XYZ file of C-alpha atoms in Angstrom:
392
model
C -140.248 -57.532 62.166
C -139.835 -55.912 65.499
C -137.369 -53.424 66.757
C -134.729 -54.641 69.143
C -135.823 -53.930 72.665
C -134.158 -50.647 73.567
C -131.682 -51.341 76.329
C -130.506 -48.468 78.425
C -127.576 -48.882 80.772
C -126.650 -46.215 83.248
C -122.950 -45.582 82.962
C -120.896 -46.899 85.834
C -119.521 -44.395 88.291
C -116.268 -42.944 87.017
C -113.580 -40.877 88.751
C -114.427 -37.734 86.841
C -115.088 -34.572 88.796
C -118.738 -33.492 88.980
C -119.752 -35.400 85.867
C -122.165 -38.171 85.049
C -122.892 -40.059 81.874
C -126.435 -40.275 80.606
C -127.826 -43.531 79.244
C -126.703 -44.885 75.901
C -128.723 -46.949 73.432
C -127.292 -50.341 72.544
C -126.842 -51.065 68.823
C -128.920 -48.162 67.509
C -130.614 -48.887 64.191
C -130.616 -52.696 64.381
C -133.867 -54.570 63.707
C -134.414 -58.202 64.590
C -136.839 -60.710 63.073
C -138.791 -62.716 65.609
C -137.818 -66.373 66.085
C -134.389 -65.926 64.478
C -131.034 -66.771 66.088
C -130.522 -63.034 66.686
C -133.861 -62.880 68.467
C -132.858 -65.850 70.593
C -129.581 -64.167 71.499
C -131.202 -60.937 72.664
C -133.719 -62.869 74.757
C -130.967 -65.005 76.312
C -128.701 -62.010 76.891
C -131.376 -59.848 78.486
C -132.697 -62.760 80.540
C -129.301 -63.823 81.881
C -128.829 -63.612 85.622
C -125.176 -62.588 85.480
C -122.542 -61.452 82.978
C -121.003 -64.919 82.819
C -124.289 -66.223 81.406
C -124.367 -63.327 78.960
C -120.898 -64.228 77.692
C -121.942 -67.869 77.349
C -124.997 -66.858 75.290
C -122.819 -64.734 73.034
C -120.238 -67.499 72.611
C -122.992 -69.935 71.618
C -124.456 -67.510 69.101
C -121.128 -66.579 67.491
C -120.068 -70.220 67.201
C -123.318 -71.136 65.458
C -123.604 -67.964 63.370
C -120.103 -66.722 62.523
C -121.309 -64.815 59.442
C -124.350 -63.181 61.011
C -124.953 -59.555 60.092
C -125.671 -59.124 63.790
C -122.019 -59.887 64.658
C -121.054 -56.203 65.166
C -123.851 -55.838 67.695
C -122.883 -59.117 69.356
C -119.372 -57.785 69.853
C -120.868 -54.678 71.450
C -122.828 -56.922 73.816
C -119.535 -58.634 74.671
C -118.038 -55.275 75.679
C -120.905 -54.676 78.097
C -120.686 -58.114 79.675
C -116.907 -58.138 80.011
C -116.922 -54.623 81.452
C -119.127 -55.908 84.279
C -116.556 -58.667 84.826
C -113.654 -56.175 84.836
C -112.069 -58.154 82.015
C -110.700 -55.096 80.276
C -108.600 -56.912 77.688
C -111.712 -58.689 76.431
C -113.683 -55.437 76.349
C -111.017 -53.890 74.151
C -110.705 -57.006 71.973
C -114.423 -57.140 71.181
C -114.693 -53.376 70.924
C -112.000 -53.419 68.242
C -113.914 -56.119 66.374
C -117.188 -54.206 66.613
C -115.587 -51.000 65.363
C -113.812 -52.827 62.533
C -117.225 -54.144 61.450
C -118.722 -50.654 61.476
C -120.278 -50.616 64.947
C -118.707 -47.343 66.080
C -121.520 -46.051 68.276
C -121.323 -44.269 71.622
C -121.847 -47.430 73.682
C -119.016 -49.365 72.049
C -116.673 -46.377 72.102
C -117.450 -45.585 75.714
C -116.954 -49.162 76.880
C -113.589 -49.423 75.130
C -112.500 -46.065 76.549
C -113.508 -47.090 80.069
C -111.675 -50.394 79.717
C -108.578 -48.622 78.459
C -108.526 -46.283 81.436
C -109.230 -49.015 83.986
C -106.668 -51.435 82.536
C -103.751 -49.182 83.414
C -102.204 -50.088 80.057
C -101.418 -48.220 76.872
C -104.177 -48.947 74.357
C -104.195 -47.645 70.798
C -107.627 -49.253 70.425
C -108.981 -47.129 73.260
C -107.423 -43.975 71.821
C -108.945 -44.801 68.438
C -112.347 -45.385 70.056
C -112.162 -42.009 71.783
C -111.198 -40.099 68.659
C -113.771 -41.914 66.532
C -116.549 -41.390 69.068
C -116.858 -37.706 68.219
C -119.007 -38.358 65.143
C -121.111 -40.961 66.966
C -121.799 -38.463 69.738
C -123.028 -35.942 67.181
C -125.299 -38.505 65.548
C -126.758 -39.956 68.746
C -127.357 -36.598 70.419
C -129.391 -35.214 67.518
C -132.959 -36.414 68.193
C -135.569 -36.320 65.481
C -138.572 -34.158 66.225
C -141.987 -35.753 66.434
C -144.674 -33.781 64.554
C -146.812 -33.797 67.690
C -144.109 -32.333 69.935
C -144.669 -28.796 71.218
C -141.980 -26.131 70.941
C -141.483 -26.221 74.702
C -141.071 -29.994 74.827
C -138.849 -29.925 71.750
C -136.567 -27.407 73.445
C -136.398 -29.650 76.516
C -135.387 -32.602 74.346
C -132.723 -30.569 72.607
C -131.380 -29.282 75.933
C -131.268 -32.821 77.331
C -129.521 -34.100 74.208
C -126.958 -31.305 74.396
C -126.270 -32.035 78.066
C -125.900 -35.731 77.272
C -123.482 -35.019 74.450
C -121.443 -32.725 76.687
C -121.192 -35.465 79.322
C -120.015 -37.952 76.726
C -117.431 -35.536 75.325
C -116.237 -34.691 78.832
C -115.662 -38.359 79.611
C -113.870 -38.936 76.322
C -111.560 -36.009 77.102
C -110.959 -37.378 80.602
C -110.165 -40.827 79.195
C -107.880 -39.437 76.500
C -105.801 -37.469 78.981
C -105.541 -40.543 81.196
C -104.345 -42.710 78.311
C -102.024 -40.496 76.272
C -99.291 -40.203 78.961
C -98.922 -43.989 78.834
C -97.362 -43.706 75.361
C -93.611 -43.373 76.034
C -92.726 -42.363 72.471
C -93.324 -38.674 71.853
C -93.396 -39.136 68.083
C -96.298 -41.574 68.523
C -98.126 -39.270 70.908
C -98.182 -36.359 68.484
C -100.500 -37.906 65.837
C -102.993 -38.870 68.553
C -102.921 -35.331 69.917
C -103.572 -33.969 66.432
C -106.494 -36.357 65.933
C -107.999 -35.503 69.311
C -107.687 -31.769 68.671
C -109.520 -32.169 65.360
C -112.236 -34.424 66.807
C -112.897 -32.383 69.958
C -112.113 -28.737 69.123
C -113.714 -27.406 72.310
C -111.577 -29.681 74.498
C -108.591 -28.722 72.370
C -108.865 -25.175 73.695
C -107.863 -26.276 77.169
C -104.367 -25.881 78.527
C -104.371 -29.620 79.170
C -103.931 -30.358 75.469
C -101.150 -27.781 75.136
C -99.433 -29.386 78.125
C -99.577 -32.805 76.476
C -98.134 -31.327 73.283
C -95.372 -29.815 75.433
C -94.515 -33.222 76.884
C -94.725 -34.952 73.498
C -92.394 -32.441 71.872
C -89.966 -32.800 74.787
C -89.984 -36.583 74.397
C -89.473 -36.320 70.641
C -86.542 -33.908 71.078
C -88.184 -30.871 69.492
C -87.218 -28.189 72.038
C -88.458 -25.148 70.110
C -91.935 -26.605 69.667
C -91.885 -27.830 73.258
C -91.204 -24.322 74.548
C -93.974 -22.906 72.345
C -96.513 -25.449 73.596
C -95.336 -25.029 77.175
C -95.939 -21.290 77.012
C -99.445 -21.930 75.671
C -100.087 -24.392 78.481
C -99.112 -22.018 81.291
C -100.983 -19.150 79.623
C -104.166 -21.243 79.456
C -103.718 -22.638 82.969
C -101.397 -20.532 85.154
C -101.990 -22.918 88.056
C -100.580 -25.986 86.316
C -97.681 -26.670 88.666
C -96.011 -29.358 86.582
C -96.219 -27.275 83.406
C -94.695 -24.244 85.138
C -91.909 -26.317 86.695
C -90.974 -28.212 83.544
C -91.122 -25.120 81.361
C -89.021 -23.171 83.872
C -86.415 -25.938 83.822
C -86.332 -25.946 80.018
C -86.088 -22.166 79.901
C -83.042 -22.359 82.160
C -81.198 -25.396 80.872
C -82.344 -25.652 77.239
C -83.465 -22.224 76.070
C -80.870 -20.172 77.998
C -83.460 -17.680 79.243
C -82.712 -17.259 82.955
C -85.130 -14.359 83.451
C -88.141 -16.313 82.175
C -86.891 -19.412 83.966
C -86.772 -17.572 87.288
C -90.241 -16.093 86.761
C -91.781 -19.482 86.045
C -89.855 -21.221 88.818
C -91.056 -18.698 91.396
C -94.624 -19.350 90.255
C -94.024 -23.093 90.516
C -92.625 -22.691 94.025
C -95.671 -20.655 95.018
C -97.983 -23.352 93.648
C -96.004 -26.143 95.315
C -96.149 -24.390 98.671
C -99.933 -24.058 98.322
C -100.512 -27.714 97.347
C -103.419 -29.453 99.079
C -103.144 -33.105 100.028
C -105.580 -35.343 98.122
C -107.467 -37.814 100.288
C -106.196 -40.694 98.157
C -102.510 -40.257 99.100
C -100.663 -40.691 102.375
C -98.980 -37.853 104.226
C -95.563 -39.233 103.275
C -96.481 -39.497 99.595
C -97.831 -35.970 99.570
C -94.768 -34.549 101.300
C -92.436 -36.351 98.896
C -94.289 -34.948 95.884
C -94.372 -31.456 97.355
C -90.646 -31.608 98.104
C -89.879 -32.791 94.569
C -91.852 -29.938 93.040
C -90.363 -27.342 95.402
C -86.874 -28.756 94.918
C -87.124 -28.591 91.140
C -88.273 -24.969 91.341
C -85.387 -24.119 93.686
C -82.919 -25.860 91.365
C -84.077 -23.741 88.432
C -84.044 -20.550 90.501
C -80.527 -21.301 91.727
C -79.201 -21.990 88.260
C -80.913 -18.880 86.849
C -79.341 -16.697 89.548
C -75.946 -18.343 88.957
C -76.211 -17.819 85.181
C -77.191 -14.168 85.521
C -74.336 -13.472 87.935
C -71.864 -15.174 85.629
C -73.141 -13.210 82.620
C -72.679 -9.988 84.599
C -69.129 -10.982 85.638
C -70.255 -10.929 89.257
C -68.909 -13.345 91.844
C -71.661 -12.451 94.315
C -73.842 -15.513 94.062
C -75.162 -15.937 97.588
C -78.822 -16.208 96.410
C -77.871 -18.897 93.908
C -76.065 -20.879 96.596
C -79.034 -20.606 98.971
C -81.456 -21.896 96.327
C -79.169 -24.734 95.235
C -78.611 -25.834 98.847
C -82.367 -25.874 99.387
C -82.853 -27.844 96.168
C -80.319 -30.486 97.186
C -82.041 -30.887 100.558
C -85.496 -31.197 98.975
C -84.640 -33.651 96.191
C -83.609 -36.986 97.732
C -86.642 -38.487 95.985
C -85.187 -37.515 92.600
C -81.518 -38.551 92.555
C -80.849 -37.120 89.084
C -82.057 -33.637 89.983
C -80.390 -33.839 93.394
C -77.075 -34.690 91.734
C -77.535 -31.759 89.360
C -78.257 -29.418 92.275
C -75.167 -30.644 94.140
C -72.983 -30.339 91.045
C -74.141 -26.753 90.498
C -73.758 -26.013 94.203
C -70.162 -27.214 94.123
C -69.578 -25.129 91.008
C -71.073 -22.073 92.700
C -68.908 -22.449 95.804
C -65.855 -22.625 93.596
C -67.009 -19.745 91.386
C -67.652 -17.249 94.188
C -64.900 -14.957 95.431
C -63.071 -16.044 97.389
C -63.800 -19.659 96.450
C -64.926 -22.048 99.194
C -62.932 -25.144 98.315
C -64.097 -27.213 101.287
C -67.797 -26.534 100.739
C -67.344 -27.171 97.024
C -65.644 -30.504 97.734
C -68.388 -31.515 100.170
C -71.127 -30.855 97.588
C -69.210 -32.473 94.742
C -68.338 -35.533 96.816
C -72.058 -36.099 97.366
C -72.825 -35.506 93.679
C -70.046 -37.842 92.542
C -71.544 -40.658 94.616
C -74.905 -40.528 92.800
C -75.052 -42.698 89.649
C -76.433 -40.852 86.658
C -75.707 -38.186 84.062
C -73.938 -35.809 86.479
C -71.634 -38.335 88.114
C -68.710 -38.095 85.691
C -68.781 -34.289 85.548
C -68.937 -34.135 89.351
C -65.966 -36.464 89.695
C -63.920 -34.394 87.255
C -64.764 -31.080 88.906
C -64.080 -32.577 92.327
C -60.593 -33.572 91.176
C -59.995 -30.039 89.864
C -61.150 -28.446 93.130
C -58.947 -30.767 95.178
C -55.996 -29.806 93.021
C -56.757 -26.105 93.476
C -57.091 -26.622 97.230
C -53.895 -28.639 97.439
C -55.741 -31.726 98.628
C -54.623 -35.157 97.492
């Protein structure tokens, strides 16, 4: 017998800040007998000039040897070849088969995770590969010590293995947080979040996981748990603009806590103002995103000020009007929030003393023209204001 030739593949460059992936061993633990079909496959695969030839060699082997005990490893080879061809569906297909047959090593898991991210699609198989990779990372980053190895060299090996494992875990976390937002159903997101937290407890300490729980609870209509997770997210990462903005909005419109809503919204506005344009987006795209974030913060601030004035039986709501006007001007890229800002602005003009019927009608006319959840309420309030103003 002879051991399978150890194949080391440097991981492809990935868009992950300041991280690299060390080499992974293909099919660890497999032994191949010389002059067997499995031996012929490895020779053909390693001698192929391109990934198309590698796929052809694998197809030939699997057709002739469908019951081979080497099939799990063959499926892993498929993932490597198809990843080079950017055929992500095939990577995931063969990765699923390899894992189902017990080949859940780092290489297979990593290839499936990379394919899931690159595909732009939701992939339960990729999420499963990521979660299941945690144990493989432990196993493959725990080198056995040679009796002849000195303490100094042994420490170097352990340090290198630890660094390698950390790189693998970092990529798996990156891939997970790229994939999980693609699941539109919050109730389906939650079990994956639980599994990831259990598999990667160090990554689970980050505010990023709390933020994803926040979004999942929002999507699954569990407002109390959403607020709890949102607070954890902003506590762990005070500079998470989206978390601050969404939590501020929920504090205002769901949790009826205008003081906390205003505090968070002011932080969100500060973060939005300080946004830096990524090189990958155009000036127009960046400005639109910045305006949306600033507009949402202003909307929450305006509503919070309006709510506090109303609770205090005060008709002095100039600050609320200023914030709501600013929100309406900043939110053309988000018609639903713009309509909400205009509806509240019209309400504020009518609420103040003395009421400003004309300004209220102007704001409500704009809101009533925007299809969405605030259209009917805007139309009704507009009719009431016209009646109060004596306008037909």
